[in-house]
mmCIF file of C-alpha atoms in Angstrom:
data_model
loop_
_atom_site.group_PDB
_atom_site.id
_atom_site.type_symbol
_atom_site.label_atom_id
_atom_site.label_comp_id
_atom_site.label_asym_id
_atom_site.label_seq_id
_atom_site.Cartn_x
_atom_site.Cartn_y
_atom_site.Cartn_z
ATOM 1 C CA MET C 1 0.405 -2.381 18.914
ATOM 2 C CA HIS C 2 0.993 -5.751 17.280
ATOM 3 C CA GLU C 3 4.423 -5.051 15.801
ATOM 4 C CA ALA C 4 7.611 -6.888 16.570
ATOM 5 C CA LEU C 5 9.546 -5.123 19.344
ATOM 6 C CA GLU C 6 12.364 -2.753 18.452
ATOM 7 C CA LEU C 7 14.757 -3.030 21.376
ATOM 8 C CA ARG C 8 15.765 0.343 22.797
ATOM 9 C CA ASP C 9 18.047 1.090 25.782
ATOM 10 C CA GLY C 10 15.689 3.210 27.760
ATOM 11 C CA GLU C 11 18.516 5.410 29.064
ATOM 12 C CA LYS C 12 16.808 8.877 29.281
ATOM 13 C CA GLY C 13 20.167 10.605 29.438
ATOM 14 C CA ARG C 14 21.265 9.102 26.095
ATOM 15 C CA TYR C 15 19.345 9.735 22.838
ATOM 16 C CA GLY C 16 16.260 10.243 24.846
ATOM 17 C CA GLY C 17 16.104 6.567 25.759
ATOM 18 C CA LYS C 18 16.185 5.531 22.043
ATOM 19 C CA GLY C 19 19.747 4.222 21.985
ATOM 20 C CA VAL C 20 20.326 0.735 20.562
ATOM 21 C CA ARG C 21 23.374 -0.553 22.499
ATOM 22 C CA LYS C 22 21.371 -3.516 23.780
ATOM 23 C CA ALA C 23 20.426 -4.522 20.235
ATOM 24 C CA VAL C 24 24.008 -4.117 19.017
ATOM 25 C CA ASP C 25 25.265 -6.198 21.929
ATOM 26 C CA ASN C 26 22.783 -8.934 21.026
ATOM 27 C CA VAL C 27 24.108 -8.973 17.491
ATOM 28 C CA ASN C 28 27.676 -9.228 18.573
ATOM 29 C CA ALA C 29 27.319 -11.511 21.514
ATOM 30 C CA ILE C 30 24.428 -13.837 20.609
ATOM 31 C CA ILE C 31 23.680 -13.720 16.932
ATOM 32 C CA ALA C 32 27.258 -13.385 15.491
ATOM 33 C CA PRO C 33 28.680 -16.563 17.056
ATOM 34 C CA GLU C 34 25.839 -18.539 15.463
ATOM 35 C CA VAL C 35 25.849 -17.021 11.908
ATOM 36 C CA VAL C 36 29.485 -16.088 11.245
ATOM 37 C CA GLY C 37 30.686 -18.582 8.686
ATOM 38 C CA ALA C 38 27.273 -19.572 7.471
ATOM 39 C CA ASP C 39 26.443 -19.496 3.751
ATOM 40 C CA ALA C 40 24.781 -16.164 3.022
ATOM 41 C CA LEU C 41 22.594 -17.886 0.386
ATOM 42 C CA ASP C 42 20.825 -19.724 3.101
ATOM 43 C CA GLN C 43 18.588 -16.750 3.979
ATOM 44 C CA ARG C 44 15.674 -18.736 5.281
ATOM 45 C CA ASP C 45 17.755 -20.988 7.480
ATOM 46 C CA ILE C 46 19.653 -18.047 9.015
ATOM 47 C CA ASP C 47 16.450 -16.133 9.687
ATOM 48 C CA SER C 48 14.945 -19.245 11.280
ATOM 49 C CA LEU C 49 18.012 -19.624 13.434
ATOM 50 C CA MET C 50 17.720 -16.035 14.712
ATOM 51 C CA LEU C 51 14.031 -16.564 15.494
ATOM 52 C CA GLU C 52 14.990 -19.662 17.546
ATOM 53 C CA LEU C 53 17.701 -17.735 19.368
ATOM 54 C CA ASP C 54 15.115 -15.090 20.252
ATOM 55 C CA GLY C 55 12.378 -17.542 21.199
ATOM 56 C CA THR C 56 9.616 -14.900 21.768
ATOM 57 C CA ALA C 57 6.488 -14.152 19.759
ATOM 58 C CA ASN C 58 7.441 -10.498 19.203
ATOM 59 C CA LYS C 59 11.221 -10.770 19.078
ATOM 60 C CA SER C 60 11.508 -8.985 22.384
ATOM 61 C CA LYS C 61 14.601 -10.876 23.662
ATOM 62 C CA LEU C 62 17.017 -9.976 20.855
ATOM 63 C CA GLY C 63 14.995 -7.110 19.301
ATOM 64 C CA ALA C 64 13.457 -6.928 15.836
ATOM 65 C CA ASN C 65 16.007 -4.225 15.033
ATOM 66 C CA ALA C 66 18.868 -6.651 15.770
ATOM 67 C CA ILE C 67 17.353 -9.520 13.825
ATOM 68 C CA LEU C 68 16.297 -7.487 10.849
ATOM 69 C CA GLY C 69 19.716 -5.758 10.615
ATOM 70 C CA VAL C 70 21.420 -9.087 10.382
ATOM 71 C CA SER C 71 18.739 -10.504 8.026
ATOM 72 C CA LEU C 72 19.208 -7.648 5.559
ATOM 73 C CA ALA C 73 22.951 -7.767 5.853
ATOM 74 C CA ILE C 74 22.922 -11.430 4.926
ATOM 75 C CA ALA C 75 20.779 -10.734 1.801
ATOM 76 C CA LYS C 76 23.057 -7.884 0.707
ATOM 77 C CA ALA C 77 26.155 -9.919 1.257
ATOM 78 C CA ALA C 78 24.718 -12.695 -0.896
ATOM 79 C CA ALA C 79 23.739 -10.305 -3.609
ATOM 80 C CA ASN C 80 27.207 -8.697 -3.558
ATOM 81 C CA GLY C 81 28.839 -12.100 -3.625
ATOM 82 C CA LEU C 82 26.938 -12.993 -6.808
ATOM 83 C CA SER C 83 27.530 -9.462 -8.315
ATOM 84 C CA LEU C 84 23.819 -8.907 -8.551
ATOM 85 C CA PRO C 85 21.690 -5.904 -7.616
ATOM 86 C CA LEU C 86 19.580 -6.632 -4.566
ATOM 87 C CA TYR C 87 16.291 -6.614 -6.463
ATOM 88 C CA ARG C 88 17.612 -9.150 -8.906
ATOM 89 C CA TYR C 89 19.051 -11.423 -6.230
ATOM 90 C CA LEU C 90 15.743 -11.419 -4.284
ATOM 91 C CA GLY C 91 13.347 -11.502 -7.169
ATOM 92 C CA GLY C 92 15.198 -13.418 -9.830
ATOM 93 C CA THR C 93 14.717 -12.944 -13.562
ATOM 94 C CA HIS C 94 10.987 -12.081 -13.136
ATOM 95 C CA ALA C 95 11.613 -8.917 -11.105
ATOM 96 C CA HIS C 96 10.667 -6.094 -13.425
ATOM 97 C CA VAL C 97 7.646 -4.183 -12.141
ATOM 98 C CA LEU C 98 8.325 -0.545 -11.007
ATOM 99 C CA PRO C 99 5.914 0.644 -8.335
ATOM 100 C CA VAL C 100 3.373 3.336 -8.637
ATOM 101 C CA PRO C 101 4.412 5.861 -5.927
ATOM 102 C CA MET C 102 2.100 7.008 -3.192
ATOM 103 C CA LEU C 103 3.502 10.494 -2.661
ATOM 104 C CA ASN C 104 2.553 11.858 0.745
ATOM 105 C CA ILE C 105 2.163 15.559 -0.079
ATOM 106 C CA LEU C 106 0.072 16.677 2.896
ATOM 107 C CA ASN C 107 0.647 15.474 6.429
ATOM 108 C CA GLY C 108 -1.664 15.575 9.443
ATOM 109 C CA GLY C 109 -2.569 13.738 12.625
ATOM 110 C CA ALA C 110 0.190 12.678 15.043
ATOM 111 C CA HIS C 111 2.877 13.388 12.337
ATOM 112 C CA THR C 112 2.171 17.084 12.757
ATOM 113 C CA GLY C 113 1.407 17.133 16.501
ATOM 114 C CA TRP C 114 -2.312 17.378 15.564
ATOM 115 C CA GLN C 115 -1.776 20.900 14.190
ATOM 116 C CA SER C 116 -3.029 20.060 10.695
ATOM 117 C CA THR C 117 -5.852 17.577 9.928
ATOM 118 C CA ASP C 118 -7.150 14.579 11.936
ATOM 119 C CA PHE C 119 -5.922 12.259 9.269
ATOM 120 C CA GLN C 120 -2.244 11.417 8.951
ATOM 121 C CA GLU C 121 -1.455 11.162 5.243
ATOM 122 C CA PHE C 122 -2.965 12.570 2.036
ATOM 123 C CA MET C 123 -1.214 11.148 -0.962
ATOM 124 C CA VAL C 124 -1.356 11.345 -4.748
ATOM 125 C CA MET C 125 -0.843 8.351 -7.039
ATOM 126 C CA PRO C 126 0.186 8.966 -10.707
ATOM 127 C CA ILE C 127 -1.958 6.139 -12.039
ATOM 128 C CA GLY C 128 -2.028 7.531 -15.594
ATOM 129 C CA ALA C 129 1.739 7.832 -16.120
ATOM 130 C CA GLY C 130 3.562 5.703 -18.568
ATOM 131 C CA SER C 131 6.648 5.039 -16.491
ATOM 132 C CA PHE C 132 7.907 5.397 -12.977
ATOM 133 C CA ALA C 133 10.095 8.341 -13.964
ATOM 134 C CA GLU C 134 7.132 10.101 -15.501
ATOM 135 C CA GLY C 135 4.911 9.323 -12.472
ATOM 136 C CA LEU C 136 7.493 10.650 -10.050
ATOM 137 C CA ARG C 137 7.787 13.858 -12.119
ATOM 138 C CA TRP C 138 4.026 14.301 -12.066
ATOM 139 C CA GLY C 139 4.022 13.882 -8.286
ATOM 140 C CA ALA C 140 6.897 16.346 -7.792
ATOM 141 C CA GLU C 141 5.082 18.916 -9.895
ATOM 142 C CA VAL C 142 1.822 18.552 -7.939
ATOM 143 C CA TYR C 143 3.844 18.844 -4.727
ATOM 144 C CA GLN C 144 5.285 22.185 -5.865
ATOM 145 C CA ALA C 145 1.837 23.287 -7.106
ATOM 146 C CA LEU C 146 0.372 22.460 -3.725
ATOM 147 C CA LYS C 147 2.974 24.729 -2.092
ATOM 148 C CA LYS C 148 1.692 27.677 -4.095
ATOM 149 C CA VAL C 149 -1.974 26.790 -3.444
ATOM 150 C CA LEU C 150 -1.311 26.784 0.289
ATOM 151 C CA LYS C 151 0.676 30.034 0.210
ATOM 152 C CA ASP C 152 -2.111 31.741 -1.756
ATOM 153 C CA LYS C 153 -4.520 30.671 1.015
ATOM 154 C CA GLY C 154 -2.185 32.046 3.721
ATOM 155 C CA TYR C 155 -1.155 28.649 5.050
ATOM 156 C CA THR C 156 2.331 27.599 6.176
ATOM 157 C CA THR C 157 4.333 25.313 3.967
ATOM 158 C CA LEU C 158 6.430 23.799 6.728
ATOM 159 C CA VAL C 159 6.650 20.075 6.341
ATOM 160 C CA GLY C 160 5.819 17.078 8.545
ATOM 161 C CA ASP C 161 7.750 13.865 9.342
ATOM 162 C CA GLU C 162 7.387 12.454 5.825
ATOM 163 C CA GLY C 163 8.019 15.633 3.871
ATOM 164 C CA GLY C 164 4.433 16.587 3.134
ATOM 165 C CA TYR C 165 3.155 20.048 3.949
ATOM 166 C CA ALA C 166 1.511 20.470 7.347
ATOM 167 C CA PRO C 167 -0.898 23.437 7.177
ATOM 168 C CA ALA C 168 -3.413 24.160 9.951
ATOM 169 C CA LEU C 169 -6.400 23.634 7.668
ATOM 170 C CA LYS C 170 -9.864 24.571 8.796
ATOM 171 C CA THR C 171 -11.425 21.147 8.063
ATOM 172 C CA ASN C 172 -10.347 17.654 7.118
ATOM 173 C CA GLU C 173 -12.107 17.979 3.789
ATOM 174 C CA GLU C 174 -10.154 21.046 2.889
ATOM 175 C CA ALA C 175 -7.024 18.816 2.518
ATOM 176 C CA ILE C 176 -8.673 16.972 -0.353
ATOM 177 C CA GLU C 177 -9.809 20.239 -1.902
ATOM 178 C CA VAL C 178 -6.395 21.889 -1.945
ATOM 179 C CA ILE C 179 -4.805 18.717 -3.375
ATOM 180 C CA LEU C 180 -7.374 18.574 -6.188
ATOM 181 C CA LYS C 181 -6.675 22.245 -6.927
ATOM 182 C CA ALA C 182 -2.947 21.485 -6.957
ATOM 183 C CA ILE C 183 -3.372 18.595 -9.390
ATOM 184 C CA GLU C 184 -5.308 20.871 -11.756
ATOM 185 C CA SER C 185 -2.865 23.766 -11.348
ATOM 186 C CA ALA C 186 -0.049 21.429 -12.342
ATOM 187 C CA GLY C 187 -1.935 20.638 -15.526
ATOM 188 C CA TYR C 188 -3.281 17.195 -14.722
ATOM 189 C CA LYS C 189 -6.706 15.622 -14.423
ATOM 190 C CA PRO C 190 -7.821 14.350 -10.977
ATOM 191 C CA GLY C 191 -9.011 10.751 -11.146
ATOM 192 C CA GLU C 192 -7.635 10.176 -14.590
ATOM 193 C CA GLN C 193 -3.941 10.998 -14.362
ATOM 194 C CA LEU C 194 -3.507 11.301 -10.580
ATOM 195 C CA SER C 195 -5.784 9.929 -7.899
ATOM 196 C CA ILE C 196 -5.872 10.201 -4.115
ATOM 197 C CA ALA C 197 -4.727 7.713 -1.506
ATOM 198 C CA LEU C 198 -5.364 8.196 2.195
ATOM 199 C CA ASP C 199 -3.875 6.936 5.414
ATOM 200 C CA PRO C 200 -6.012 8.277 8.270
ATOM 201 C CA ALA C 201 -4.240 6.108 10.861
ATOM 202 C CA ALA C 202 -7.506 5.561 12.562
ATOM 203 C CA SER C 203 -5.998 3.767 15.500
ATOM 204 C CA GLU C 204 -4.674 7.146 16.638
ATOM 205 C CA LEU C 205 -8.251 8.447 16.687
ATOM 206 C CA TYR C 206 -9.761 5.443 18.477
ATOM 207 C CA ASP C 207 -10.909 5.328 22.126
ATOM 208 C CA GLY C 208 -11.048 1.707 23.140
ATOM 209 C CA GLU C 209 -13.298 2.376 26.145
ATOM 210 C CA SER C 210 -16.062 4.226 24.346
ATOM 211 C CA LYS C 211 -15.299 2.404 21.015
ATOM 212 C CA THR C 212 -15.486 5.788 19.178
ATOM 213 C CA TYR C 213 -13.312 7.721 16.809
ATOM 214 C CA ASN C 214 -12.535 11.303 17.900
ATOM 215 C CA LEU C 215 -12.516 13.595 14.844
ATOM 216 C CA ARG C 216 -11.282 16.861 16.403
ATOM 217 C CA LYS C 217 -11.654 18.915 13.244
ATOM 218 C CA GLU C 218 -15.212 17.677 12.827
ATOM 219 C CA GLY C 219 -16.071 18.254 16.463
ATOM 220 C CA LYS C 220 -17.620 14.809 16.673
ATOM 221 C CA LYS C 221 -17.086 11.239 17.898
ATOM 222 C CA LEU C 222 -18.126 8.480 15.559
ATOM 223 C CA THR C 223 -18.806 4.736 16.062
ATOM 224 C CA GLY C 224 -17.168 2.254 13.703
ATOM 225 C CA PRO C 225 -20.228 2.082 11.380
ATOM 226 C CA GLU C 226 -20.547 5.836 11.423
ATOM 227 C CA LEU C 227 -16.921 6.196 10.357
ATOM 228 C CA VAL C 228 -17.554 3.675 7.495
ATOM 229 C CA ALA C 229 -20.403 5.926 6.411
ATOM 230 C CA PHE C 230 -18.077 8.942 6.619
ATOM 231 C CA TRP C 231 -15.568 7.267 4.335
ATOM 232 C CA SER C 232 -18.324 6.199 1.961
ATOM 233 C CA GLU C 233 -19.289 9.800 1.446
ATOM 234 C CA TRP C 234 -15.717 10.822 0.702
ATOM 235 C CA ILE C 235 -15.231 7.879 -1.708
ATOM 236 C CA LYS C 236 -18.388 8.855 -3.653
ATOM 237 C CA LYS C 237 -17.389 12.492 -3.767
ATOM 238 C CA TYR C 238 -13.612 12.339 -4.532
ATOM 239 C CA PRO C 239 -11.189 10.265 -6.698
ATOM 240 C CA ILE C 240 -9.988 8.144 -3.805
ATOM 241 C CA VAL C 241 -8.506 4.806 -4.969
ATOM 242 C CA SER C 242 -6.799 3.615 -1.745
ATOM 243 C CA LEU C 243 -7.678 3.834 1.905
ATOM 244 C CA GLU C 244 -5.137 2.620 4.466
ATOM 245 C CA ASP C 245 -6.020 2.019 8.113
ATOM 246 C CA GLY C 246 -9.436 3.648 7.746
ATOM 247 C CA LEU C 247 -10.511 1.803 10.920
ATOM 248 C CA ALA C 248 -8.578 0.937 14.055
ATOM 249 C CA GLU C 249 -6.248 -2.000 14.247
ATOM 250 C CA ASP C 250 -8.592 -4.098 16.505
ATOM 251 C CA ASP C 251 -11.902 -2.883 15.158
ATOM 252 C CA TRP C 252 -12.321 -5.997 13.002
ATOM 253 C CA ASP C 253 -16.167 -5.759 12.785
ATOM 254 C CA SER C 254 -15.941 -2.231 11.273
ATOM 255 C CA TRP C 255 -13.145 -3.382 8.921
ATOM 256 C CA LYS C 256 -15.417 -6.187 7.795
ATOM 257 C CA LEU C 257 -18.219 -3.733 7.131
ATOM 258 C CA MET C 258 -15.932 -1.490 5.158
ATOM 259 C CA THR C 259 -14.555 -4.309 3.120
ATOM 260 C CA ASP C 260 -18.034 -5.602 2.306
ATOM 261 C CA GLN C 261 -19.172 -2.239 1.134
ATOM 262 C CA TRP C 262 -16.055 -0.985 -0.706
ATOM 263 C CA GLY C 263 -13.574 -3.789 -1.103
ATOM 264 C CA GLY C 264 -14.720 -4.426 -4.663
ATOM 265 C CA ARG C 265 -14.177 -0.838 -5.675
ATOM 266 C CA ILE C 266 -11.123 0.563 -3.934
ATOM 267 C CA GLN C 267 -7.931 -0.667 -2.290
ATOM 268 C CA LEU C 268 -8.318 -1.116 1.492
ATOM 269 C CA VAL C 269 -4.784 -1.357 2.956
ATOM 270 C CA GLY C 270 -4.062 -2.899 6.332
ATOM 271 C CA ASP C 271 -1.051 -1.392 8.164
ATOM 272 C CA ASP C 272 -1.697 -1.335 11.932
ATOM 273 C CA LEU C 273 -4.277 -4.026 11.342
ATOM 274 C CA LEU C 274 -1.809 -6.490 9.811
ATOM 275 C CA VAL C 275 1.711 -5.349 10.796
ATOM 276 C CA THR C 276 3.270 -7.393 8.005
ATOM 277 C CA ASN C 277 2.520 -10.512 10.065
ATOM 278 C CA PRO C 278 1.635 -13.616 7.988
ATOM 279 C CA GLU C 279 -0.676 -14.881 10.796
ATOM 280 C CA ARG C 280 -2.708 -11.651 10.899
ATOM 281 C CA VAL C 281 -2.759 -11.629 7.152
ATOM 282 C CA LYS C 282 -4.120 -15.185 7.098
ATOM 283 C CA ARG C 283 -6.866 -14.183 9.546
ATOM 284 C CA ALA C 284 -7.833 -11.148 7.389
ATOM 285 C CA ILE C 285 -8.007 -13.180 4.267
ATOM 286 C CA LYS C 286 -10.086 -15.838 5.953
ATOM 287 C CA GLU C 287 -12.528 -13.238 7.462
ATOM 288 C CA GLY C 288 -12.773 -11.131 4.326
ATOM 289 C CA VAL C 289 -11.210 -8.067 5.908
ATOM 290 C CA ALA C 290 -9.100 -5.621 3.841
ATOM 291 C CA ASN C 291 -7.678 -6.438 0.400
ATOM 292 C CA SER C 292 -4.153 -5.128 0.552
ATOM 293 C CA LEU C 293 -1.115 -5.282 2.827
ATOM 294 C CA LEU C 294 1.210 -2.413 3.745
ATOM 295 C CA VAL C 295 4.668 -4.008 3.889
ATOM 296 C CA LYS C 296 7.084 -2.731 6.524
ATOM 297 C CA LEU C 297 10.121 -4.813 7.129
ATOM 298 C CA ASN C 298 10.668 -3.808 10.706
ATOM 299 C CA GLN C 299 7.018 -4.531 11.724
ATOM 300 C CA ILE C 300 7.728 -8.254 11.460
ATOM 301 C CA GLY C 301 11.521 -8.120 11.794
ATOM 302 C CA SER C 302 13.018 -10.502 9.211
ATOM 303 C CA LEU C 303 13.271 -10.619 5.406
ATOM 304 C CA THR C 304 11.951 -14.202 5.183
ATOM 305 C CA GLU C 305 8.794 -13.380 7.124
ATOM 306 C CA THR C 306 8.235 -10.208 5.028
ATOM 307 C CA ILE C 307 8.507 -12.126 1.769
ATOM 308 C CA GLU C 308 6.152 -14.789 3.196
ATOM 309 C CA ALA C 309 3.526 -12.159 4.033
ATOM 310 C CA VAL C 310 3.772 -10.550 0.554
ATOM 311 C CA THR C 311 3.625 -13.938 -1.217
ATOM 312 C CA LEU C 312 0.552 -14.905 0.818
ATOM 313 C CA CYS C 313 -1.234 -11.738 -0.286
ATOM 314 C CA GLN C 314 -0.325 -12.118 -3.957
ATOM 315 C CA HIS C 315 -1.473 -15.704 -3.973
ATOM 316 C CA SER C 316 -4.726 -14.636 -2.376
ATOM 317 C CA GLY C 317 -5.654 -11.888 -4.886
ATOM 318 C CA TRP C 318 -4.522 -9.102 -2.645
ATOM 319 C CA THR C 319 -2.214 -6.195 -3.437
ATOM 320 C CA ALA C 320 0.924 -5.327 -1.461
ATOM 321 C CA VAL C 321 2.431 -1.847 -0.954
ATOM 322 C CA ALA C 322 6.111 -1.438 -0.031
ATOM 323 C CA SER C 323 6.386 1.125 2.699
ATOM 324 C CA HIS C 324 8.832 3.326 4.612
ATOM 325 C CA ARG C 325 8.370 4.363 8.286
ATOM 326 C CA SER C 326 7.801 7.907 9.573
ATOM 327 C CA GLY C 327 11.247 7.746 11.104
ATOM 328 C CA GLU C 328 13.622 6.809 8.221
ATOM 329 C CA THR C 329 17.213 6.609 7.023
ATOM 330 C CA GLU C 330 18.649 6.871 3.555
ATOM 331 C CA ASP C 331 18.707 3.039 3.241
ATOM 332 C CA THR C 332 17.043 2.040 -0.046
ATOM 333 C CA THR C 333 16.212 -1.641 0.637
ATOM 334 C CA ILE C 334 12.448 -1.122 0.276
ATOM 335 C CA ALA C 335 12.937 0.252 -3.242
ATOM 336 C CA ASP C 336 14.719 -2.960 -4.284
ATOM 337 C CA LEU C 337 12.206 -5.112 -2.395
ATOM 338 C CA SER C 338 9.278 -3.508 -4.232
ATOM 339 C CA VAL C 339 10.733 -4.470 -7.580
ATOM 340 C CA ALA C 340 12.026 -7.818 -6.443
ATOM 341 C CA LEU C 341 8.496 -8.920 -5.461
ATOM 342 C CA ASN C 342 6.753 -6.986 -8.203
ATOM 343 C CA MET C 343 4.545 -5.279 -5.672
ATOM 344 C CA GLY C 344 3.535 -2.562 -8.087
ATOM 345 C CA GLN C 345 3.149 0.142 -5.390
ATOM 346 C CA ILE C 346 5.419 2.030 -2.954
ATOM 347 C CA LYS C 347 4.725 4.474 -0.182
ATOM 348 C CA THR C 348 7.835 6.479 0.758
ATOM 349 C CA GLY C 349 6.857 10.034 1.482
ATOM 350 C CA ALA C 350 6.931 13.348 -0.331
ATOM 351 C CA PRO C 351 9.458 14.197 -3.004
ATOM 352 C CA ALA C 352 11.387 15.980 -0.378
ATOM 353 C CA ARG C 353 13.918 15.214 2.435
ATOM 354 C CA SER C 354 16.857 13.029 1.603
ATOM 355 C CA ASP C 355 15.585 9.957 3.476
ATOM 356 C CA ARG C 356 12.523 9.853 1.226
ATOM 357 C CA VAL C 357 14.197 10.991 -2.072
ATOM 358 C CA ALA C 358 16.897 8.285 -1.648
ATOM 359 C CA LYS C 359 14.207 5.618 -2.377
ATOM 360 C CA TYR C 360 12.851 7.447 -5.332
ATOM 361 C CA ASN C 361 16.365 7.906 -6.781
ATOM 362 C CA GLN C 362 17.041 4.155 -6.392
ATOM 363 C CA LEU C 363 13.882 3.321 -8.306
ATOM 364 C CA LEU C 364 14.895 5.642 -11.058
ATOM 365 C CA ARG C 365 18.227 3.852 -11.340
ATOM 366 C CA ILE C 366 16.501 0.448 -11.353
ATOM 367 C CA GLU C 367 14.084 1.524 -14.079
ATOM 368 C CA GLU C 368 16.935 2.800 -16.167
ATOM 369 C CA GLU C 369 18.889 -0.408 -15.636
ATOM 370 C CA LEU C 370 15.884 -2.562 -16.594
ATOM 371 C CA GLY C 371 15.365 -0.597 -19.825
ATOM 372 C CA ASN C 372 12.687 -1.951 -22.100
ATOM 373 C CA THR C 373 11.901 -4.786 -19.726
ATOM 374 C CA ALA C 374 10.668 -2.359 -17.015
ATOM 375 C CA ALA C 375 6.938 -2.338 -16.505
ATOM 376 C CA TYR C 376 4.855 0.430 -14.814
ATOM 377 C CA LEU C 377 1.314 -0.749 -14.183
ATOM 378 C CA GLY C 378 -0.450 2.533 -13.406
ATOM 379 C CA ARG C 379 -4.050 1.998 -12.379
ATOM 380 C CA ALA C 380 -3.728 -1.794 -12.892
ATOM 381 C CA ALA C 381 -1.380 -1.910 -9.928
ATOM 382 C CA LEU C 382 -4.393 -1.401 -7.677
ATOM 383 C CA LYS C 383 -6.004 -4.666 -8.877
ATOM 384 C CA LYS C 384 -4.756 -8.217 -8.634
#
């Protein structure tokens, strides 16, 4: 794991060790005395000050959760002080692009306790819609159609961490097949109106000692090049337009092979590989690995560093995808951030569960507020 450290209390008798009293104490005792009274418009300076106070490479002293909480509070205070919505404050007058949603309608992997597929997320992208509102409606209709498809096959329609269904499918490929059937059942054309995006979370499948990927449903272990060949067959066969974490976070050689073969045709998104870290993004760009960044604020732990990573990608011809986490709240910052930076894509779960729907509702409000100036790029969002 290359992410910034979220500081947890480790008290097993309280919230299973996940309490955040230490992080809160760090905000009150260490950060607050230094930032109270500062100008909220000085976002970069305040974020830099907190990084200096922490003094570690992964924010392990104060905690990324402590630093990010203050960082976002500063931005929201500044926006409120100027009577501006957050997306307008952060993005200025040029912020106008609504993201194409990646709707995670079928969950697998660790998010379902390995009861479903080997791969963590199967998503649909409404690339043929004319607006965010229309695209979201298409995705919601496919989500409900998938429920019926699964029921007709005798599968459960219980949901995983991100709201997608978590059926115990017989094979990994069956996940693609039922989604394609759901798209057609909802009255849409796969590959033309809605396409498929995948997040296999391959690091979860990787054995560092043997350097192989364990595909339980397939009953086989694959080397990096063999997994690249596996993905190649799927890409040729199905309307897959985006593949996130198709290889493990430290398997740079296989990532390079995948990028050389498919980087000119589909979006190859780095999540665990890049962890929203500008330095890892710079390395990937230099080495020709991946072509898109998954943007998670708490992976890097400050707003300034997040914006730096996104800007670096956009200036290098990459795409950037705003993203939630599997564990979420109803905070809608990432919705505003996606519009502020004109990312053009967002990944925030199924059209279900309030923590996921909150982001979609915020984007509907932003699109309505922008009116005729709002842009929805559709398929073009996948290319920079």
